[in-house]
PDB file of C-alpha atoms in Angstrom:
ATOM      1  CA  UNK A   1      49.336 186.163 113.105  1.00 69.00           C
ATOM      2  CA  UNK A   2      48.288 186.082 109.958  1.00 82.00           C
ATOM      3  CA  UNK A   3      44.889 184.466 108.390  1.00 89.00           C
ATOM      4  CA  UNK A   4      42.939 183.785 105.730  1.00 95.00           C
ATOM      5  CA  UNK A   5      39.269 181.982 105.811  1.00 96.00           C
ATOM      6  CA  UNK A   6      37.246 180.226 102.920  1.00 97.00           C
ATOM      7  CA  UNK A   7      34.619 177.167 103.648  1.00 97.00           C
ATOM      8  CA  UNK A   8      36.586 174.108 102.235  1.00 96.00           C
ATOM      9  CA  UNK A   9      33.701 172.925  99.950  1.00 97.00           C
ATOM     10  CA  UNK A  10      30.448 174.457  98.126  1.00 98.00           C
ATOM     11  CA  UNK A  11      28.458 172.718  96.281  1.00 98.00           C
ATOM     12  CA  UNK A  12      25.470 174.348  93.362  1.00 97.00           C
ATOM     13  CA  UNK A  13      24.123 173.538  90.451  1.00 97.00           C
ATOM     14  CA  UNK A  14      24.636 174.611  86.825  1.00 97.00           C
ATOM     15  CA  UNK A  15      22.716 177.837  85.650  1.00 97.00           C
ATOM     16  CA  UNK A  16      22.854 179.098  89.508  1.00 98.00           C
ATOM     17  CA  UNK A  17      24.863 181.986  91.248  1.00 98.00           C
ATOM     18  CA  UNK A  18      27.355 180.918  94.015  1.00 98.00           C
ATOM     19  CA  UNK A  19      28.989 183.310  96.627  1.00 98.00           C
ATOM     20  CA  UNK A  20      32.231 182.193  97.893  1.00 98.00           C
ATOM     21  CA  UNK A  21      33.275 183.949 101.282  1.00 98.00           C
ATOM     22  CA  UNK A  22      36.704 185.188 102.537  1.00 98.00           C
ATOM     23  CA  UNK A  23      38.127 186.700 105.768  1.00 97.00           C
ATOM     24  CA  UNK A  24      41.084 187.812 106.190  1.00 96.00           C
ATOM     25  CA  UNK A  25      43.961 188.991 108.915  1.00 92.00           C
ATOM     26  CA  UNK A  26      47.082 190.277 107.590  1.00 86.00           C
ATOM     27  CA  UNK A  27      49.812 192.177 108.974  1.00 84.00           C
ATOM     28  CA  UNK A  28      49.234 195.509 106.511  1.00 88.00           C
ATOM     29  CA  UNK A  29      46.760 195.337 103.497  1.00 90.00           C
ATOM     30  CA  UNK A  30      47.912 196.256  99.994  1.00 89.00           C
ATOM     31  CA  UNK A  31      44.514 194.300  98.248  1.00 92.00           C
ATOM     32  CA  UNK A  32      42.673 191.352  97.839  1.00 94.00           C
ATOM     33  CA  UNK A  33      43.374 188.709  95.003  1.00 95.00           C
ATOM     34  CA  UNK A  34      41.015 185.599  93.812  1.00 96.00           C
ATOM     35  CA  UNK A  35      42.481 182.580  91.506  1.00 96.00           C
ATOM     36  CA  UNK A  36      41.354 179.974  89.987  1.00 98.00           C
ATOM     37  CA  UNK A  37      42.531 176.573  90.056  1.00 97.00           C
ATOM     38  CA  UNK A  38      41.359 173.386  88.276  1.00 97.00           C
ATOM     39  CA  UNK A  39      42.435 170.060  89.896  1.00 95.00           C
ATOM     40  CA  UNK A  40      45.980 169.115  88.796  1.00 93.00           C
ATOM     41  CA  UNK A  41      46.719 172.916  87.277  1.00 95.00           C
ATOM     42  CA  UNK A  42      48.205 176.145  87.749  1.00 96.00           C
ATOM     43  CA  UNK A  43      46.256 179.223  89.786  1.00 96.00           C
ATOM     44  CA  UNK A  44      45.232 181.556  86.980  1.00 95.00           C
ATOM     45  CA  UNK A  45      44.260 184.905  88.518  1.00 93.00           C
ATOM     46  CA  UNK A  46      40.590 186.453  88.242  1.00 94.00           C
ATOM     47  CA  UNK A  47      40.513 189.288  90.192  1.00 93.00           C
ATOM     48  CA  UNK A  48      41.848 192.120  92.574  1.00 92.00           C
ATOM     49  CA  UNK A  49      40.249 194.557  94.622  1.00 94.00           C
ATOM     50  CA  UNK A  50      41.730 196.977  96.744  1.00 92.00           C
ATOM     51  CA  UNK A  51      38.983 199.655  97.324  1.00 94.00           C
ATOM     52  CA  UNK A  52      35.967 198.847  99.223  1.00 96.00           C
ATOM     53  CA  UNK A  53      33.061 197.572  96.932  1.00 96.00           C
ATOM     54  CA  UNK A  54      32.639 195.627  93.954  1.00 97.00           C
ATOM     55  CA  UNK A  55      34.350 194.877  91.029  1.00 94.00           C
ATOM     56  CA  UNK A  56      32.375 193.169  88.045  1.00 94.00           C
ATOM     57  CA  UNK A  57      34.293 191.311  85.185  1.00 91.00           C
ATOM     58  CA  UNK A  58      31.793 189.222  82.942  1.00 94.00           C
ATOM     59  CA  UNK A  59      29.950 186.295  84.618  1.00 96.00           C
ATOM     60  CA  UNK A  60      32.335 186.510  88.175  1.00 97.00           C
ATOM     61  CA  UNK A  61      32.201 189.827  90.439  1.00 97.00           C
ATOM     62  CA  UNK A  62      34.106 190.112  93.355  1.00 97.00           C
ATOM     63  CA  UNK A  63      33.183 192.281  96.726  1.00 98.00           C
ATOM     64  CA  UNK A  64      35.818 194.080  99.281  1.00 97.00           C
ATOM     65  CA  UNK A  65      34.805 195.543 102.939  1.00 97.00           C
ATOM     66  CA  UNK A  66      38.557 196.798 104.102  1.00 95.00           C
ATOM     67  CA  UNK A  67      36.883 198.104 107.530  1.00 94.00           C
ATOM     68  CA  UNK A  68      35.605 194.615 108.166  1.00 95.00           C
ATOM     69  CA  UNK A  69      38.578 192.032 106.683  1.00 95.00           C
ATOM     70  CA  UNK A  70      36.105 190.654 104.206  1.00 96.00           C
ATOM     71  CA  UNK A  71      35.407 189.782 100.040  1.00 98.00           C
ATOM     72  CA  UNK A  72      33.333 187.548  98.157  1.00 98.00           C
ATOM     73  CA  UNK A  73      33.421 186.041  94.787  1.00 98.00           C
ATOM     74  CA  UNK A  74      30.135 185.814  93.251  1.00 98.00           C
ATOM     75  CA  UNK A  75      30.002 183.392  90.192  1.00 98.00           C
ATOM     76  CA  UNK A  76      26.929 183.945  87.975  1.00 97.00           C
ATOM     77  CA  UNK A  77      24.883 181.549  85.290  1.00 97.00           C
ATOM     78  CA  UNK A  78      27.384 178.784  86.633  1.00 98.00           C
ATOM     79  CA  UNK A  79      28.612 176.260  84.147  1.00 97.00           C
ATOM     80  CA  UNK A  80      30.201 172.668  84.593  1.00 97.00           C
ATOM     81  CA  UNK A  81      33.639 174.176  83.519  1.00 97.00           C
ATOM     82  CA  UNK A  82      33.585 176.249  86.972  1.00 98.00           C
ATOM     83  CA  UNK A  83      34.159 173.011  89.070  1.00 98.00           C
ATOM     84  CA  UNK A  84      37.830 174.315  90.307  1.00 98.00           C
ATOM     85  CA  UNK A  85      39.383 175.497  93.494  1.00 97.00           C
ATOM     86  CA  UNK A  86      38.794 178.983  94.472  1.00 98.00           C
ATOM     87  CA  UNK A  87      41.934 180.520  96.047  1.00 97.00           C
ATOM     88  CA  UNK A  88      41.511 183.889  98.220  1.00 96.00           C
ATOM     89  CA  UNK A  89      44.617 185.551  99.053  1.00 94.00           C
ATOM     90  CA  UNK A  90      45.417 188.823 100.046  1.00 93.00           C
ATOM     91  CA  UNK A  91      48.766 191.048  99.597  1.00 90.00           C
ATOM     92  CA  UNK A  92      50.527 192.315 103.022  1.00 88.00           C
ATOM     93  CA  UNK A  93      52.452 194.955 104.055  1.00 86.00           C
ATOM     94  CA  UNK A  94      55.841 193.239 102.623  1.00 84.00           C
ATOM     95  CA  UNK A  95      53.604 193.114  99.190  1.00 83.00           C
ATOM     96  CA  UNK A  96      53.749 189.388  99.701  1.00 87.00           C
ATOM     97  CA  UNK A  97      50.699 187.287  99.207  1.00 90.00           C
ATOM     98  CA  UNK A  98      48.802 185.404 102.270  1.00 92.00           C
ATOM     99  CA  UNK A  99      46.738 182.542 100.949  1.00 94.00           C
ATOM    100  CA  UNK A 100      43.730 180.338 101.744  1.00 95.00           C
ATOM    101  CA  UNK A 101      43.466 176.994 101.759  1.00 95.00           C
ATOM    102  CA  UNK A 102      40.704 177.341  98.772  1.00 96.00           C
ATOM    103  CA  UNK A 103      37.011 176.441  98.263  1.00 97.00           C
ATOM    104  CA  UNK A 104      36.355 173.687  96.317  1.00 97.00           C
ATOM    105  CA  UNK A 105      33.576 174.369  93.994  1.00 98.00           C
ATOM    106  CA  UNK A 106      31.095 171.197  93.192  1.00 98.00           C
ATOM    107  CA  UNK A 107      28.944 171.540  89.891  1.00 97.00           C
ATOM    108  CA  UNK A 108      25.847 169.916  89.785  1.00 96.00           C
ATOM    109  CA  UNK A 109      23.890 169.632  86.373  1.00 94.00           C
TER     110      UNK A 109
ATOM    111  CA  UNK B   1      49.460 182.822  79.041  1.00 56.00           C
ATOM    112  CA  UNK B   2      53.114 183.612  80.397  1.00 63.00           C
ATOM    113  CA  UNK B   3      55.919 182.194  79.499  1.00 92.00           C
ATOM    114  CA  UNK B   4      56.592 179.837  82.277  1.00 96.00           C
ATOM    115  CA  UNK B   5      58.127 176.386  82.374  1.00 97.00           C
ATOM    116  CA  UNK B   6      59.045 174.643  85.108  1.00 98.00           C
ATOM    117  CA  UNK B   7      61.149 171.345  84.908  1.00 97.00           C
ATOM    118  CA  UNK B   8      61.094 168.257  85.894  1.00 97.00           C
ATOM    119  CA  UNK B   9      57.213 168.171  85.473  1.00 97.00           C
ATOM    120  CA  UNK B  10      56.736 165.123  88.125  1.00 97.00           C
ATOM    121  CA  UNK B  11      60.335 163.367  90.214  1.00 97.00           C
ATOM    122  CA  UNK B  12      60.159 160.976  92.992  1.00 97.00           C
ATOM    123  CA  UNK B  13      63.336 160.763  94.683  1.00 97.00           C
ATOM    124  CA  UNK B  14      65.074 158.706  98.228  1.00 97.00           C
ATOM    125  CA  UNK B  15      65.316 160.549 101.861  1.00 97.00           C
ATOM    126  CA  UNK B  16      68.615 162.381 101.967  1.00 97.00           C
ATOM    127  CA  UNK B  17      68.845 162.811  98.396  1.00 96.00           C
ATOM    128  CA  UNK B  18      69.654 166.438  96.975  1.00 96.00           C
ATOM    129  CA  UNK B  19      66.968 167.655  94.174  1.00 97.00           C
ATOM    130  CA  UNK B  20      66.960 170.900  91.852  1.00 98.00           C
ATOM    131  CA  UNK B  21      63.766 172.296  90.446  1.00 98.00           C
ATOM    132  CA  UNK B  22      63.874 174.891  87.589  1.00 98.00           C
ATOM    133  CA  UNK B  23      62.097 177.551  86.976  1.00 98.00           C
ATOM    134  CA  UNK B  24      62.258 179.001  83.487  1.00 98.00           C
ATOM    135  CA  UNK B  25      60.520 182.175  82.324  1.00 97.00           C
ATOM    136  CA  UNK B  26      60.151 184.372  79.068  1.00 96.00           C
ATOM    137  CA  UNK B  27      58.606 187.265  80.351  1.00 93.00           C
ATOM    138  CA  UNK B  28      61.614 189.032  81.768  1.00 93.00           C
ATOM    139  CA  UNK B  29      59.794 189.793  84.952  1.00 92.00           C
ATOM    140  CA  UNK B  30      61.789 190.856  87.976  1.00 92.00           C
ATOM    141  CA  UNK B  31      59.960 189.174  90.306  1.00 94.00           C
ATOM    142  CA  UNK B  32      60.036 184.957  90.991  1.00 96.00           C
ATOM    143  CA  UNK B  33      58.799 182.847  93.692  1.00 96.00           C
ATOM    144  CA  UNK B  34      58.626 179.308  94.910  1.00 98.00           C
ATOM    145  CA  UNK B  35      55.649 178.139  96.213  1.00 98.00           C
ATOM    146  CA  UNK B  36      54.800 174.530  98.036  1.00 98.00           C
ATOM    147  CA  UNK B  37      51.044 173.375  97.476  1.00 97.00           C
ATOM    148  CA  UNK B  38      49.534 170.882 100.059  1.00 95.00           C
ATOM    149  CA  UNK B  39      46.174 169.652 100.724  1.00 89.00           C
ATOM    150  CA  UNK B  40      44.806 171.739 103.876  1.00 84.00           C
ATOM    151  CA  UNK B  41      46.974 174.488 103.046  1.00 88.00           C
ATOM    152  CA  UNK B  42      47.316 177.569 101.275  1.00 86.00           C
ATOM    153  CA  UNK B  43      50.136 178.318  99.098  1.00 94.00           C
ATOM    154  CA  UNK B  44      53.218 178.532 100.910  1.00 95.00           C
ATOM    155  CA  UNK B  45      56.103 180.650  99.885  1.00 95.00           C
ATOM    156  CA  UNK B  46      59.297 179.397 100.112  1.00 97.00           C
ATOM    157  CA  UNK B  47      61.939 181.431  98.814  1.00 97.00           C
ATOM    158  CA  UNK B  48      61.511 184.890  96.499  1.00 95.00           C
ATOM    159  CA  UNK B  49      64.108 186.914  94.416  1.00 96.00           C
ATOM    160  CA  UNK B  50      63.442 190.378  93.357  1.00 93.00           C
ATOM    161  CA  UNK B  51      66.413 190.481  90.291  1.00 92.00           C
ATOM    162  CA  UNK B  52      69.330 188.535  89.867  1.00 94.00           C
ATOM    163  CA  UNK B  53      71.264 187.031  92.802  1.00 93.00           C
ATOM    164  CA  UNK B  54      68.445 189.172  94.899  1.00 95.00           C
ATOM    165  CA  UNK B  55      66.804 186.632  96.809  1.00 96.00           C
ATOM    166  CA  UNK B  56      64.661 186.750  99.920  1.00 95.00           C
ATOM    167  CA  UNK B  57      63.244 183.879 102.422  1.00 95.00           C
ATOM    168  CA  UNK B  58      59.735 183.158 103.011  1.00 93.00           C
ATOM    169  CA  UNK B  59      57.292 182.060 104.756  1.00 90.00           C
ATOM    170  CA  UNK B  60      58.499 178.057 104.872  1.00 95.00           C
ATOM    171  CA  UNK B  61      62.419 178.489 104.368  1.00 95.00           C
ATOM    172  CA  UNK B  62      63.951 175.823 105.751  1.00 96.00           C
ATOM    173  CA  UNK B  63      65.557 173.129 104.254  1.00 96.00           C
ATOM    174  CA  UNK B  64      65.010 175.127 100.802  1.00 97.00           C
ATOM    175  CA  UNK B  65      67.967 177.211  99.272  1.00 97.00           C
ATOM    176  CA  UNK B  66      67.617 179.621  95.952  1.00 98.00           C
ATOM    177  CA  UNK B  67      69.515 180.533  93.278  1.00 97.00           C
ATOM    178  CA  UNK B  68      69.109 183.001  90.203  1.00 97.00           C
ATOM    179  CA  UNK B  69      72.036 183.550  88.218  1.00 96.00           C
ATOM    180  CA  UNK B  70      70.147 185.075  85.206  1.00 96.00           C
ATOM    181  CA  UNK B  71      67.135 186.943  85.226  1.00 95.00           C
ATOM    182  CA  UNK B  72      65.217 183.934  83.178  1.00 97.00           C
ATOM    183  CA  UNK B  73      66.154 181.557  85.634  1.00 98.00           C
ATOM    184  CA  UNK B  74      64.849 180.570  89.226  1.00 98.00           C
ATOM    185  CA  UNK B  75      66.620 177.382  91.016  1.00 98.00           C
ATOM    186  CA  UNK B  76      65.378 175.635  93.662  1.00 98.00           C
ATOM    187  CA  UNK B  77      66.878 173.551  95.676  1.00 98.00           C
ATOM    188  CA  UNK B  78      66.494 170.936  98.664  1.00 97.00           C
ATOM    189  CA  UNK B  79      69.625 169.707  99.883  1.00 93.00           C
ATOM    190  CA  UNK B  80      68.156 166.439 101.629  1.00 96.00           C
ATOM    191  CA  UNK B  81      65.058 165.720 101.337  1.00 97.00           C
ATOM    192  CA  UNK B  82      62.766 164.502 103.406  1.00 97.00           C
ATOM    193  CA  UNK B  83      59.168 163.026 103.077  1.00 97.00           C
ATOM    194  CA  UNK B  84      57.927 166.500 104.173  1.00 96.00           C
ATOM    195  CA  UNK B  85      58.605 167.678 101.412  1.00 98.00           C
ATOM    196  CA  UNK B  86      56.959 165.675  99.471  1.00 97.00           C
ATOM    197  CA  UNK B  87      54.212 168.238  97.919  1.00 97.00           C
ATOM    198  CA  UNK B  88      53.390 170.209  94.511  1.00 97.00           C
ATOM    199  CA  UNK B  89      55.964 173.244  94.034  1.00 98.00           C
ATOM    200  CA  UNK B  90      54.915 176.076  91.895  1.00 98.00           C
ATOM    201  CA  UNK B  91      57.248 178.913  90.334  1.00 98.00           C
ATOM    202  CA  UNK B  92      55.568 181.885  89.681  1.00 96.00           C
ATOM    203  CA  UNK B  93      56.305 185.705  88.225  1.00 95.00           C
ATOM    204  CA  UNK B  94      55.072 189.080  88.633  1.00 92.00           C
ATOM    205  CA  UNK B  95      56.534 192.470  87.388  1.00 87.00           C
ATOM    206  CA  UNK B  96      56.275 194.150  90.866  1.00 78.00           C
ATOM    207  CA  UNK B  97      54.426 193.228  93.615  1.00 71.00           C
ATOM    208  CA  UNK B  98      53.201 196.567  94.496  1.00 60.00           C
ATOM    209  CA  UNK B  99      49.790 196.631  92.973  1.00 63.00           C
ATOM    210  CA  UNK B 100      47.126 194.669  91.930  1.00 60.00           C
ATOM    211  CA  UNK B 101      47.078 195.337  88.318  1.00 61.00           C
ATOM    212  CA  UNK B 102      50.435 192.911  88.090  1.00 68.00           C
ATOM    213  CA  UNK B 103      49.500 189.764  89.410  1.00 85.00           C
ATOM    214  CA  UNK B 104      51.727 186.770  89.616  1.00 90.00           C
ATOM    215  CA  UNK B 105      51.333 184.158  87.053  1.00 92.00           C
ATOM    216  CA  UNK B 106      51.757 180.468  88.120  1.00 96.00           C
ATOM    217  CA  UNK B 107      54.049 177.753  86.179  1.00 97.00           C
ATOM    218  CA  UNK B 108      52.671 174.658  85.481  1.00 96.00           C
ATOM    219  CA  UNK B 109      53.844 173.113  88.627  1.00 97.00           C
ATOM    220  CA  UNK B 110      56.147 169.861  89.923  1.00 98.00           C
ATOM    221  CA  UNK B 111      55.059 167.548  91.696  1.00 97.00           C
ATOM    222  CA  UNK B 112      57.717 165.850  94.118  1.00 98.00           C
ATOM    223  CA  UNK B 113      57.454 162.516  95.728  1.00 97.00           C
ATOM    224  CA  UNK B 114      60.056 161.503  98.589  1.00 97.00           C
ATOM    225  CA  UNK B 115      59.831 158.135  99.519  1.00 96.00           C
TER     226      UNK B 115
END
């Protein structure tokens, strides 16, 4: 079958970095995708790897290991406007998109 | 942002009664999808079309049908609901799915209430 793994809830505090884990087991791999979604709103899409290592854009950087089914998001300096719902999904062999459940992402000042 | 509406924003509606929910989009993208949003869940795809009157099933088909008549528009429709379907749907677009650097982009979302 097919999988994808996040922890339900992280919580940090403002000015901190956060790591946000994802596994994943899909029938074929075609990459790895990470939204965002604030409560009541549309996923907006942050980032996409598809070759193993890491992919840096601004304050959020995002991690791939093919050979071992598994990414992170890394959020850096974190601000109060990064409380949202982290989605992990990742694109299968019929280039259609397996998703998480989501992390939600607590704030703290 | 892309052009994407979706329509109505929010409906609650009776057990057994049919319901249409449109998808409208700008971009002329090939590609459209309905998803279903529930707490505890990923995304779920419902129904996909890859051009007009192209349309595929997904992951959660049942009770769902689909119809695109122009490329701009993306109908979906449940022909009696039930309360389990009551649930956010989400439209969204994407120029091909075949690599990363054309993600889909997400409408604004309905949410649907069946009492």
């Amino acid at each position: 079958g097919q999988n994808i793994d996040q922890p339900t809830e992280m919580t940090a505090t403002e000015g901190a970095i956060v790591q946000i884990n994802c596994t994943y087991q899909t029938s074929g791999f075609n990459g790895l995708f990470w939204y965002q979604q604030h409560a009541g709103e549309a996923p907006t899409f942050l980032s996409y790897n598809v070759l193993d290592g890491l992919e840096e854009k601004g304050r959020f950087s995002s991690f791939l290991s093919r050979s071992k089914g598994y990414s992170y998001l890394l959020l850096k300096e974190l601000q109060m406007k990064d409380s949202a719902s982290y989605l992990c999904a990742s694109l299968d062999s019929n280039y259609q998109l397996i998703w998480g459940a989501g992390t939600k992402l607590i704030i703290k000042p | 942002d892309a052009g994407i509406t979706q329509s109505p924003r929010h409906k609650v509606t009776e057990t057994g009664t049919p319901v249409t929910l449109r998808c409208h989009q700008t971009e002329n993208h090939r590609y459209m999808y309905w998803y279903r949003q529930d707490p505890g869940h990923g995304l779920r795809l419902i129904h996909y079309s890859y051009g007009v009157k192209d349309t595929d099933k997904g992951e959660v088909s049942d009770g769902y049908s689909v119809s695109r008549s122009k490329t701009e528009d993306f109908l979906l429709t449940l022909e009696s609901a039930t309360s389990s379907q009551t649930s956010v749907y989400f439209c969204a677009i994407s120029e091909s799915p075949g690599t990363g650097t054309d993600t889909q982009y997400f409408g604004p979302g309905t949410r649907l209430t069946v009492l």
